[in-house]
Amino acid sequence: MCGVLGVAGSEQAGRELYGGLLMLQHRGQDAAGILTSGEIFHLLKNRGMVEKAIHRKSLETLKGEMGIAHTRYATMGVGSEDEIQPQILSFPYGIGMAHNGNIVNYRELAKDLRLRKRRHTNTKSDIEVLLNLFADAVAESTESTHKTNDSINVEGVFAAVQKVHDECVGAYSVVTLIAGEGLLGFRDPHGIRPLVIGRKKRKDGAYAYALASESNALRFLDYELVRDVKPGEAVFIDRDLELHSSESSSKSGKTDPKPCMFEWVYFSGPESQMEGVPVYGARLSLGRALAEKIKDRIESQDLKIDLVAPIPDTSRPAAIALAECLGIPYREALIKNRYVQRTFILDEQKERERAVEVKLSPILSEIKGKHLLLVDDSIVRGTTSRRIARLAKSAGAEKVYLASTCPPIVSPCFYGIDFPDREELVAFNQALERIQKKLGVDELIYTETKDLQKALGLKGLCMACLDGNYPTAIDQAESFQEQRKKDRLGSQA
Ligand code: SF4
């Protein structure tokens, strides 16, 4: 998972992109980069979180009114510096690109580019393939019509995006800078990863535009949220700040919206909204749905709960709503150490386990002797849940119940969330009682899939990790997964 951002017509593009990246920091902490375009490209990128990767003093070097930026959570490649985004090419235009998602068939595409187009890719990252594929397509579709001093042929740019849709399998929300020409953004035909458009009036009366993974970045930069980029759509803001849109579509000519449910459940910031659905509101609804599920048992005293506590931070709104609905006290029984990374984002199992130990501290006075209902956003590997249950018991809880706002995750994600191995998933092929036992909790309560759908209120959703119904072909997914594992092992050797 990653965060992407682009601005066009900004009076201080470099600074805005930096500020916006800080708002998208939760989407990736491995590396960050900013690219702007004046007469030439200006690029700053490095490993680490935004403030470490990009020195504030260097922002002066980011000239120009247009730019793109990226914060990276590596789910592809080997984590080398060469893979840090944005990536650039100098032909047929200066093209810079950053994306969020995974191209499942990137290896086949890389091979094809090498054999048919003599384009050499130098990393094991899908962005390089996407960039070369787009550059090749844009050369074919725009070069013959682009004369000196003329602006770029926008229809040709959209035709190149269509070519990308025709060739790529997977999830991709992309921001692209075409030097001296404009800012392009597009989403895959299912719109699996988010991308929103914002605008604000400049002093000269024209509109500046921004594209971002999440609306919280737009708000921070004073751009008004206009709408989501539609699944399969491309938008291009040209050098005169005119916005062009082409609802490019998949080969069949139809789009089938399948935004990732996990954006609302776990990944996106609570202050964001996508597809018209506020993340915070969705999480409140998920808490209410959990309350409905156990209400009768509480009333009939089949289940006794003294207090409800979130496993911070994502599940907080759900825990608040659940406690409100049941009329049970809500407490912050576990305090988060803010100076360690989100465990889910850490790469290695050992690192994850160690991080859990330092991540949460129990408030003994609240927990001792209590029947505690802990609320978590989701249970993936179960590592965190198991350790937290143990922590709560060692802090004196008499009973530890665990409620998850996400139904059981039983299938891998090939679209940019880091749980690609079935065997790593605690719920894979397991009955509820067995998962409960593995986690060491007295009872485990999952949100129902229908309640998740209802809470988000969207007709189409990707829920493939819950039900195995993938929105794209996945015949190349096994080799994608194998390669990913090999890359990871290779990078550790
Ligand atoms: S498989 Fe799950 S995590 Fe991956 S995109 Fe679909 S809903 Fe999101």
Short mmCIF file of C-alpha atoms and ligand atoms in Angstrom, two decimals:
data_model
loop_
_atom_site.label_atom_id
_atom_site.label_comp_id
_atom_site.label_asym_id
_atom_site.label_seq_id
_atom_site.Cartn_x
_atom_site.Cartn_y
_atom_site.Cartn_z
CA MET A 1 0.00 0.00 0.00
CA CYS A 2 1.21 3.50 -0.73
CA GLY A 3 0.07 7.10 -0.85
CA VAL A 4 0.12 9.16 -4.04
CA LEU A 5 -0.35 12.85 -4.59
CA GLY A 6 -0.16 15.28 -7.51
CA VAL A 7 -0.66 19.03 -7.88
CA ALA A 8 -1.05 21.27 -10.95
CA GLY A 9 -1.08 25.05 -10.88
CA SER A 10 0.23 25.25 -7.35
CA GLU A 11 2.06 28.41 -6.36
CA GLN A 12 4.39 26.31 -4.20
CA ALA A 13 4.20 22.77 -5.55
CA GLY A 14 7.20 21.34 -3.66
CA ARG A 15 5.97 22.57 -0.29
CA GLU A 16 2.40 21.47 -0.92
CA LEU A 17 3.50 17.99 -1.95
CA TYR A 18 5.63 17.71 1.17
CA GLY A 19 2.75 18.79 3.43
CA GLY A 20 0.34 16.44 1.64
CA LEU A 21 2.73 13.53 2.02
CA LEU A 22 2.77 14.06 5.79
CA MET A 23 -1.01 13.53 5.69
CA LEU A 24 -0.50 10.27 3.77
CA GLN A 25 2.31 8.99 5.97
CA HIS A 26 0.13 6.21 7.39
CA ARG A 27 -0.11 4.69 3.89
CA GLY A 28 3.61 3.92 3.70
CA GLN A 29 6.70 4.42 5.78
CA ASP A 30 9.46 2.71 3.80
CA ALA A 31 10.38 5.60 1.51
CA ALA A 32 9.13 8.92 0.17
CA GLY A 33 9.70 11.03 -2.93
CA ILE A 34 8.67 14.27 -4.62
CA LEU A 35 9.07 15.21 -8.28
CA THR A 36 8.30 18.64 -9.71
CA SER A 37 8.55 19.97 -13.20
CA GLY A 38 9.68 23.40 -14.30
CA GLU A 39 11.89 23.51 -17.37
CA ILE A 40 13.46 20.31 -16.11
CA PHE A 41 12.52 17.68 -13.54
CA HIS A 42 13.46 18.21 -9.89
CA LEU A 43 13.45 15.04 -7.84
CA LEU A 44 14.02 14.30 -4.14
CA LYS A 45 13.53 10.79 -2.81
CA ASN A 46 14.99 8.56 -0.17
CA ARG A 47 14.27 5.74 2.25
CA GLY A 48 12.37 6.36 5.47
CA MET A 49 9.42 8.39 6.61
CA VAL A 50 8.70 11.70 4.91
CA GLU A 51 10.49 13.96 7.36
CA LYS A 52 13.60 11.79 7.27
CA ALA A 53 13.58 11.08 3.53
CA ILE A 54 13.15 14.69 2.40
CA HIS A 55 14.90 17.54 4.16
CA ARG A 56 12.78 20.65 4.46
CA LYS A 57 15.69 22.85 3.35
CA SER A 58 15.86 20.95 0.04
CA LEU A 59 12.28 21.90 -0.82
CA GLU A 60 13.65 25.12 -2.34
CA THR A 61 15.13 23.01 -5.13
CA LEU A 62 11.69 21.71 -6.17
CA LYS A 63 10.87 24.31 -8.82
CA GLY A 64 7.72 24.49 -10.90
CA GLU A 65 3.95 24.59 -10.46
CA MET A 66 3.27 20.89 -11.07
CA GLY A 67 4.47 17.81 -9.31
CA ILE A 68 3.76 14.35 -7.96
CA ALA A 69 4.73 12.63 -4.72
CA HIS A 70 4.72 9.19 -3.18
CA THR A 71 4.99 7.55 0.19
CA ARG A 72 5.94 3.90 -0.07
CA TYR A 73 4.98 0.72 1.67
CA ALA A 74 6.89 -1.93 -0.24
CA THR A 75 4.72 -4.86 -1.37
CA MET A 76 6.76 -5.49 -4.51
CA GLY A 77 10.44 -5.67 -5.34
CA VAL A 78 13.33 -6.04 -2.94
CA GLY A 79 13.12 -2.68 -1.16
CA SER A 80 16.14 -1.21 -2.98
CA GLU A 81 16.69 2.51 -3.47
CA ASP A 82 16.16 2.08 -7.21
CA GLU A 83 12.52 1.18 -6.54
CA ILE A 84 11.68 4.38 -4.68
CA GLN A 85 9.02 6.43 -6.43
CA PRO A 86 8.40 8.68 -8.33
CA GLN A 87 10.30 7.07 -11.20
CA ILE A 88 11.20 9.01 -14.34
CA LEU A 89 11.91 8.44 -18.04
CA SER A 90 13.10 10.96 -20.61
CA PHE A 91 11.42 9.62 -23.76
CA PRO A 92 9.04 10.32 -25.54
CA TYR A 93 8.49 13.12 -23.01
CA GLY A 94 9.90 13.67 -19.58
CA ILE A 95 7.52 11.36 -17.72
CA GLY A 96 7.42 10.87 -13.97
CA MET A 97 5.13 8.34 -12.34
CA ALA A 98 4.06 7.03 -8.93
CA HIS A 99 1.39 4.50 -8.09
CA ASN A 100 -0.52 2.73 -5.35
CA GLY A 101 -1.40 -0.95 -5.86
CA ASN A 102 0.12 -4.05 -7.44
CA ILE A 103 0.37 -5.09 -11.08
CA VAL A 104 -0.11 -8.84 -10.79
CA ASN A 105 1.23 -9.66 -14.28
CA TYR A 106 4.22 -7.30 -14.17
CA ARG A 107 6.74 -10.06 -14.89
CA GLU A 108 5.02 -11.07 -18.11
CA LEU A 109 4.71 -7.41 -19.08
CA ALA A 110 8.41 -6.81 -18.37
CA LYS A 111 9.32 -9.76 -20.57
CA ASP A 112 7.08 -8.53 -23.33
CA LEU A 113 8.51 -5.02 -23.16
CA ARG A 114 12.03 -6.47 -23.43
CA LEU A 115 11.30 -8.77 -26.34
CA ARG A 116 8.96 -6.63 -28.40
CA LYS A 117 9.94 -3.07 -27.52
CA ARG A 118 13.61 -3.40 -26.54
CA ARG A 119 12.77 -1.67 -23.27
CA HIS A 120 14.96 -2.82 -20.41
CA THR A 121 13.59 -2.69 -16.88
CA ASN A 122 16.16 -2.59 -14.15
CA THR A 123 14.25 -3.35 -10.95
CA LYS A 124 11.81 -5.98 -9.70
CA SER A 125 9.21 -3.33 -9.10
CA ASP A 126 5.96 -3.00 -11.04
CA ILE A 127 6.14 0.81 -11.28
CA GLU A 128 9.02 0.57 -13.76
CA VAL A 129 6.96 -1.72 -15.98
CA LEU A 130 3.92 0.54 -15.71
CA LEU A 131 6.01 3.60 -16.59
CA ASN A 132 7.63 1.94 -19.62
CA LEU A 133 4.34 0.55 -20.82
CA PHE A 134 2.71 3.98 -20.59
CA ALA A 135 5.71 5.73 -22.21
CA ASP A 136 5.65 3.29 -25.11
CA ALA A 137 1.92 3.73 -25.59
CA VAL A 138 2.10 7.51 -25.32
CA ALA A 139 4.90 7.59 -27.90
CA GLU A 140 2.72 5.68 -30.33
CA SER A 141 -0.41 7.68 -29.73
CA THR A 142 0.86 11.27 -29.43
CA GLU A 143 4.21 11.67 -31.13
CA SER A 144 3.02 12.12 -34.69
CA THR A 145 0.56 14.82 -33.65
CA HIS A 146 2.84 16.80 -31.32
CA LYS A 147 4.58 19.72 -32.99
CA THR A 148 6.95 22.13 -31.28
CA ASN A 149 5.07 24.65 -29.10
CA ASP A 150 1.80 22.76 -29.57
CA SER A 151 0.36 21.29 -26.42
CA ILE A 152 0.21 17.54 -26.10
CA ASN A 153 -2.56 15.56 -27.76
CA VAL A 154 -4.81 14.78 -24.79
CA GLU A 155 -6.75 12.10 -26.67
CA GLY A 156 -3.42 10.40 -27.32
CA VAL A 157 -2.64 10.44 -23.59
CA PHE A 158 -6.01 8.87 -22.85
CA ALA A 159 -5.42 6.27 -25.55
CA ALA A 160 -2.15 5.39 -23.82
CA VAL A 161 -4.00 4.96 -20.51
CA GLN A 162 -6.45 2.66 -22.28
CA LYS A 163 -3.50 0.60 -23.49
CA VAL A 164 -2.31 0.33 -19.88
CA HIS A 165 -5.80 -0.87 -18.87
CA ASP A 166 -5.78 -3.42 -21.67
CA GLU A 167 -2.40 -4.84 -20.65
CA CYS A 168 -2.25 -4.59 -16.86
CA VAL A 169 -3.94 -6.94 -14.42
CA GLY A 170 -4.25 -5.74 -10.85
CA ALA A 171 -4.85 -2.63 -8.81
CA TYR A 172 -3.32 0.74 -9.66
CA SER A 173 -4.09 4.34 -8.82
CA VAL A 174 -1.51 6.37 -10.69
CA VAL A 175 -0.25 9.96 -10.77
CA THR A 176 1.90 10.95 -13.75
CA LEU A 177 3.75 14.13 -14.55
CA ILE A 178 4.45 14.91 -18.21
CA ALA A 179 7.15 17.57 -18.19
CA GLY A 180 5.91 20.92 -19.43
CA GLU A 181 2.57 19.38 -20.42
CA GLY A 182 0.45 18.42 -17.47
CA LEU A 183 -0.61 16.16 -14.63
CA LEU A 184 -2.36 12.87 -15.34
CA GLY A 185 -4.17 10.61 -12.89
CA PHE A 186 -5.91 7.30 -13.53
CA ARG A 187 -7.39 4.31 -11.71
CA ASP A 188 -7.67 0.69 -12.77
CA PRO A 189 -11.04 -0.35 -14.25
CA HIS A 190 -12.22 -1.65 -10.85
CA GLY A 191 -10.99 1.37 -8.88
CA ILE A 192 -9.54 -0.95 -6.26
CA ARG A 193 -7.26 1.71 -4.78
CA PRO A 194 -8.60 5.21 -4.05
CA LEU A 195 -7.84 8.47 -5.88
CA VAL A 196 -9.69 11.76 -5.33
CA ILE A 197 -9.63 15.14 -7.10
CA GLY A 198 -9.60 18.52 -5.41
CA ARG A 199 -9.35 22.10 -6.58
CA LYS A 200 -8.80 25.61 -5.21
CA LYS A 201 -8.99 29.05 -6.72
CA ARG A 202 -5.71 30.83 -7.38
CA LYS A 203 -5.14 34.57 -7.12
CA ASP A 204 -5.53 34.87 -10.92
CA GLY A 205 -8.99 33.26 -10.77
CA ALA A 206 -7.92 29.95 -12.39
CA TYR A 207 -8.23 26.69 -10.50
CA ALA A 208 -5.25 24.72 -9.21
CA TYR A 209 -5.92 20.97 -9.00
CA ALA A 210 -4.74 18.17 -6.76
CA LEU A 211 -5.03 14.39 -6.96
CA ALA A 212 -4.56 12.34 -3.81
CA SER A 213 -5.03 8.87 -2.38
CA GLU A 214 -7.12 10.37 0.41
CA SER A 215 -9.21 13.47 0.94
CA ASN A 216 -7.40 14.33 4.20
CA ALA A 217 -4.38 15.48 2.13
CA LEU A 218 -6.64 17.74 0.04
CA ARG A 219 -8.23 19.30 3.10
CA PHE A 220 -4.85 19.97 4.69
CA LEU A 221 -3.72 21.77 1.54
CA ASP A 222 -6.98 23.77 1.30
CA TYR A 223 -8.21 22.01 -1.84
CA GLU A 224 -11.94 21.44 -1.91
CA LEU A 225 -12.84 17.78 -2.55
CA VAL A 226 -14.50 17.64 -5.98
CA ARG A 227 -15.01 13.90 -6.44
CA ASP A 228 -13.35 10.51 -6.76
CA VAL A 229 -11.59 9.63 -10.00
CA LYS A 230 -13.94 6.95 -11.37
CA PRO A 231 -12.82 3.36 -11.90
CA GLY A 232 -11.05 3.21 -15.27
CA GLU A 233 -11.16 6.99 -15.68
CA ALA A 234 -8.20 9.19 -16.60
CA VAL A 235 -8.03 12.89 -15.78
CA PHE A 236 -5.48 15.24 -17.30
CA ILE A 237 -4.81 18.80 -16.13
CA ASP A 238 -2.96 20.52 -18.94
CA ARG A 239 -0.40 23.32 -18.73
CA ASP A 240 -3.22 25.91 -19.04
CA LEU A 241 -4.92 24.28 -16.03
CA GLU A 242 -7.80 22.93 -18.04
CA LEU A 243 -9.12 19.63 -16.71
CA HIS A 244 -9.84 16.90 -19.27
CA SER A 245 -11.51 13.66 -18.36
CA SER A 246 -11.96 10.47 -20.24
CA GLU A 247 -13.75 7.58 -18.70
CA SER A 248 -11.43 5.10 -20.29
CA SER A 249 -12.60 1.57 -19.74
CA SER A 250 -11.48 -1.99 -19.73
CA LYS A 251 -11.32 -4.09 -22.89
CA SER A 252 -14.96 -5.03 -22.59
CA GLY A 253 -15.92 -1.37 -22.51
CA LYS A 254 -17.47 -1.78 -19.06
CA THR A 255 -16.16 -0.84 -15.67
CA ASP A 256 -17.04 -2.71 -12.54
CA PRO A 257 -16.35 -0.70 -9.37
CA LYS A 258 -14.70 -2.81 -6.67
CA PRO A 259 -13.01 -0.46 -4.20
CA CYS A 260 -11.09 -2.28 -1.46
CA MET A 261 -13.18 -2.66 1.70
CA PHE A 262 -9.98 -2.68 3.74
CA GLU A 263 -9.48 1.04 3.06
CA TRP A 264 -12.46 1.77 5.34
CA VAL A 265 -11.83 -1.06 7.77
CA TYR A 266 -8.16 -0.41 8.42
CA PHE A 267 -6.02 1.49 6.01
CA SER A 268 -7.31 4.99 5.34
CA GLY A 269 -7.17 7.85 7.81
CA PRO A 270 -10.41 8.25 9.81
CA GLU A 271 -10.76 11.85 8.61
CA SER A 272 -10.83 10.81 4.94
CA GLN A 273 -13.74 9.92 2.72
CA MET A 274 -13.80 7.87 -0.46
CA GLU A 275 -16.67 7.06 -2.82
CA GLY A 276 -18.79 9.44 -0.75
CA VAL A 277 -18.39 7.26 2.36
CA PRO A 278 -16.62 8.84 5.35
CA VAL A 279 -14.13 6.44 6.91
CA TYR A 280 -14.98 7.47 10.48
CA GLY A 281 -18.72 7.02 9.86
CA ALA A 282 -18.14 3.57 8.35
CA ARG A 283 -16.17 2.53 11.42
CA LEU A 284 -18.95 3.76 13.73
CA SER A 285 -21.44 1.68 11.71
CA LEU A 286 -19.21 -1.37 12.01
CA GLY A 287 -19.22 -0.95 15.81
CA ARG A 288 -23.02 -0.71 15.81
CA ALA A 289 -23.28 -3.86 13.72
CA LEU A 290 -21.13 -5.74 16.23
CA ALA A 291 -23.33 -4.47 19.05
CA GLU A 292 -26.46 -5.73 17.27
CA LYS A 293 -24.86 -9.13 16.93
CA ILE A 294 -24.38 -9.60 20.68
CA LYS A 295 -27.16 -7.40 22.10
CA ASP A 296 -29.55 -10.29 22.82
CA ARG A 297 -26.87 -12.25 24.60
CA ILE A 298 -26.02 -9.27 26.81
CA GLU A 299 -29.70 -8.72 27.65
CA SER A 300 -30.25 -12.38 28.47
CA GLN A 301 -27.01 -12.35 30.51
CA ASP A 302 -25.55 -15.11 28.41
CA LEU A 303 -22.58 -12.79 27.90
CA LYS A 304 -21.34 -10.43 30.64
CA ILE A 305 -19.13 -7.52 29.62
CA ASP A 306 -17.87 -4.93 32.13
CA LEU A 307 -16.14 -2.63 29.70
CA VAL A 308 -15.36 -2.13 26.04
CA ALA A 309 -11.85 -1.08 24.96
CA PRO A 310 -10.33 -0.48 21.53
CA ILE A 311 -7.07 -1.94 20.37
CA PRO A 312 -5.73 1.46 19.35
CA ASP A 313 -5.98 3.33 17.12
CA THR A 314 -8.04 2.23 14.11
CA SER A 315 -10.82 0.48 16.02
CA ARG A 316 -11.53 3.40 18.38
CA PRO A 317 -14.69 4.70 16.59
CA ALA A 318 -16.10 1.15 16.34
CA ALA A 319 -15.44 0.51 20.03
CA ILE A 320 -17.08 3.82 21.01
CA ALA A 321 -20.21 3.04 18.93
CA LEU A 322 -20.37 -0.55 20.21
CA ALA A 323 -20.15 0.59 23.86
CA GLU A 324 -22.79 3.30 23.26
CA CYS A 325 -25.20 0.81 21.70
CA LEU A 326 -24.80 -1.70 24.49
CA GLY A 327 -24.77 0.88 27.30
CA ILE A 328 -21.49 -0.54 28.61
CA PRO A 329 -18.61 1.71 29.81
CA TYR A 330 -15.94 2.52 27.22
CA ARG A 331 -12.34 2.74 28.44
CA GLU A 332 -8.89 3.20 26.95
CA ALA A 333 -7.54 0.09 28.62
CA LEU A 334 -4.49 -0.25 26.38
CA ILE A 335 -2.20 2.71 25.76
CA LYS A 336 -0.27 2.87 22.55
CA ASN A 337 3.40 3.72 22.40
CA ARG A 338 3.39 6.25 19.56
CA TYR A 339 7.05 5.84 18.80
CA VAL A 340 6.96 2.39 17.23
CA GLN A 341 5.70 1.53 13.74
CA ARG A 342 2.32 -0.05 12.98
CA THR A 343 3.00 -3.76 13.43
CA PHE A 344 1.15 -4.73 10.28
CA ILE A 345 3.53 -2.71 8.16
CA LEU A 346 6.68 -4.32 9.51
CA ASP A 347 8.13 -6.92 7.20
CA GLU A 348 9.40 -9.81 9.21
CA GLN A 349 7.45 -12.00 11.61
CA LYS A 350 10.15 -11.65 14.27
CA GLU A 351 10.11 -7.87 14.01
CA ARG A 352 6.33 -7.85 14.23
CA GLU A 353 6.35 -9.96 17.38
CA ARG A 354 8.95 -7.76 19.04
CA ALA A 355 7.09 -4.62 18.08
CA VAL A 356 3.85 -5.85 19.69
CA GLU A 357 5.62 -6.19 23.04
CA VAL A 358 6.62 -2.54 23.11
CA LYS A 359 3.56 -1.20 21.36
CA LEU A 360 0.84 -1.42 24.01
CA SER A 361 0.72 -0.94 27.78
CA PRO A 362 -2.28 -2.07 29.84
CA ILE A 363 -3.94 0.15 32.45
CA LEU A 364 -4.02 -2.30 35.31
CA SER A 365 -6.56 -0.39 37.44
CA GLU A 366 -9.14 -0.58 34.63
CA ILE A 367 -8.55 -4.18 33.59
CA LYS A 368 -8.10 -6.10 36.84
CA GLY A 369 -10.93 -8.53 37.58
CA LYS A 370 -12.99 -7.33 34.60
CA HIS A 371 -14.75 -9.03 31.72
CA LEU A 372 -13.12 -7.08 28.93
CA LEU A 373 -14.37 -6.78 25.36
CA LEU A 374 -11.49 -5.70 23.14
CA VAL A 375 -12.35 -4.36 19.68
CA ASP A 376 -9.89 -4.69 16.79
CA ASP A 377 -10.24 -3.52 13.19
CA SER A 378 -9.22 -6.88 11.72
CA ILE A 379 -7.35 -10.07 12.49
CA VAL A 380 -4.83 -11.03 9.84
CA ARG A 381 -2.04 -13.24 11.12
CA GLY A 382 -3.35 -13.19 14.70
CA THR A 383 0.07 -12.30 16.09
CA THR A 384 -1.04 -9.01 17.61
CA SER A 385 -4.34 -10.39 18.91
CA ARG A 386 -2.68 -13.34 20.61
CA ARG A 387 -0.14 -11.15 22.35
CA ILE A 388 -2.76 -8.61 23.40
CA ALA A 389 -5.02 -11.31 24.85
CA ARG A 390 -2.05 -12.58 26.83
CA LEU A 391 -1.21 -9.03 27.93
CA ALA A 392 -4.78 -8.37 29.11
CA LYS A 393 -4.88 -11.62 31.04
CA SER A 394 -1.54 -10.95 32.66
CA ALA A 395 -2.88 -7.50 33.62
CA GLY A 396 -5.63 -9.27 35.59
CA ALA A 397 -8.61 -9.44 33.20
CA GLU A 398 -10.94 -12.23 34.27
CA LYS A 399 -12.31 -12.75 30.77
CA VAL A 400 -10.99 -11.45 27.46
CA TYR A 401 -13.43 -11.27 24.54
CA LEU A 402 -12.31 -10.07 21.16
CA ALA A 403 -14.50 -8.47 18.48
CA SER A 404 -13.25 -7.81 14.95
CA THR A 405 -14.88 -5.20 12.70
CA CYS A 406 -13.70 -7.24 9.70
CA PRO A 407 -15.05 -10.73 8.92
CA PRO A 408 -12.50 -13.61 8.83
CA ILE A 409 -9.70 -12.97 6.31
CA VAL A 410 -9.18 -16.28 4.52
CA SER A 411 -7.66 -15.47 1.13
CA PRO A 412 -4.54 -13.61 0.04
CA CYS A 413 -4.57 -10.08 -1.32
CA PHE A 414 -2.79 -9.53 -4.63
CA TYR A 415 -3.69 -5.85 -4.80
CA GLY A 416 -1.25 -4.17 -2.46
CA ILE A 417 -2.06 -5.24 1.08
CA ASP A 418 0.68 -7.25 2.68
CA PHE A 419 -0.94 -10.59 3.47
CA PRO A 420 -0.27 -12.62 0.38
CA ASP A 421 0.24 -16.10 1.94
CA ARG A 422 -2.85 -18.14 2.81
CA GLU A 423 -0.92 -20.14 5.36
CA GLU A 424 -0.07 -16.95 7.26
CA LEU A 425 -3.73 -16.10 7.80
CA VAL A 426 -5.01 -17.25 11.18
CA ALA A 427 -8.56 -17.81 9.87
CA PHE A 428 -7.58 -19.78 6.77
CA ASN A 429 -9.33 -23.16 6.86
CA GLN A 430 -10.12 -22.83 10.56
CA ALA A 431 -13.37 -23.06 12.51
CA LEU A 432 -14.20 -20.21 14.89
CA GLU A 433 -13.46 -22.29 18.01
CA ARG A 434 -10.04 -23.18 16.70
CA ILE A 435 -9.18 -19.52 15.95
CA GLN A 436 -10.39 -18.55 19.41
CA LYS A 437 -8.08 -21.12 20.92
CA LYS A 438 -5.14 -20.01 18.81
CA LEU A 439 -5.66 -16.41 19.90
CA GLY A 440 -6.17 -17.38 23.54
CA VAL A 441 -9.43 -15.42 23.93
CA ASP A 442 -12.56 -16.51 25.78
CA GLU A 443 -14.74 -15.63 22.83
CA LEU A 444 -14.18 -14.27 19.37
CA ILE A 445 -16.85 -12.22 17.57
CA TYR A 446 -16.54 -11.34 13.90
CA THR A 447 -18.60 -8.81 11.94
CA GLU A 448 -20.77 -10.52 9.35
CA THR A 449 -19.92 -9.87 5.69
CA LYS A 450 -23.44 -8.56 5.03
CA ASP A 451 -23.05 -6.08 7.90
CA LEU A 452 -19.74 -4.88 6.49
CA GLN A 453 -21.42 -4.28 3.13
CA LYS A 454 -24.27 -2.46 4.85
CA ALA A 455 -21.91 -0.31 6.91
CA LEU A 456 -20.08 0.87 3.79
CA GLY A 457 -23.30 1.21 1.80
CA LEU A 458 -21.61 0.57 -1.56
CA LYS A 459 -22.95 -1.79 -4.18
CA GLY A 460 -19.60 -2.96 -5.48
CA LEU A 461 -16.69 -3.75 -3.18
CA CYS A 462 -13.61 -5.90 -3.38
CA MET A 463 -13.94 -8.42 -0.58
CA ALA A 464 -11.77 -11.07 -2.20
CA CYS A 465 -9.75 -11.71 0.96
CA LEU A 466 -13.05 -12.63 2.67
CA ASP A 467 -14.80 -14.60 -0.06
CA GLY A 468 -12.17 -15.45 -2.69
CA ASN A 469 -14.05 -13.58 -5.45
CA TYR A 470 -11.25 -11.61 -7.07
CA PRO A 471 -12.28 -8.75 -9.35
CA THR A 472 -9.47 -9.49 -11.84
CA ALA A 473 -8.02 -12.62 -13.38
CA ILE A 474 -5.63 -14.23 -10.91
CA ASP A 475 -4.08 -16.94 -13.08
CA GLN A 476 -0.73 -15.16 -12.75
CA ALA A 477 -1.17 -14.49 -9.06
CA GLU A 478 0.55 -17.65 -7.85
CA SER A 479 3.74 -16.85 -9.77
CA PHE A 480 3.43 -13.23 -8.60
CA GLN A 481 3.29 -14.47 -5.02
CA GLU A 482 6.20 -16.88 -5.49
CA GLN A 483 8.32 -14.17 -7.07
CA ARG A 484 7.51 -11.78 -4.29
CA LYS A 485 8.65 -14.33 -1.71
CA LYS A 486 11.87 -15.00 -3.62
CA ASP A 487 12.56 -11.26 -3.94
CA ARG A 488 12.13 -10.83 -0.22
CA LEU A 489 14.40 -13.79 0.59
CA GLY A 490 16.98 -12.58 -1.94
CA SER A 491 17.05 -9.12 -0.43
CA GLN A 492 17.77 -10.60 3.00
CA ALA A 493 20.59 -12.88 1.80
S1 SF4 B 1 -8.35 -8.69 -1.44
FE1 SF4 B 1 -9.03 -7.67 0.44
S2 SF4 B 1 -7.39 -6.29 1.03
FE2 SF4 B 1 -7.03 -6.90 -1.10
S3 SF4 B 1 -8.00 -5.31 -2.32
FE3 SF4 B 1 -9.55 -6.89 -2.05
S4 SF4 B 1 -10.65 -6.32 -0.18
FE4 SF4 B 1 -8.78 -5.12 -0.25
#
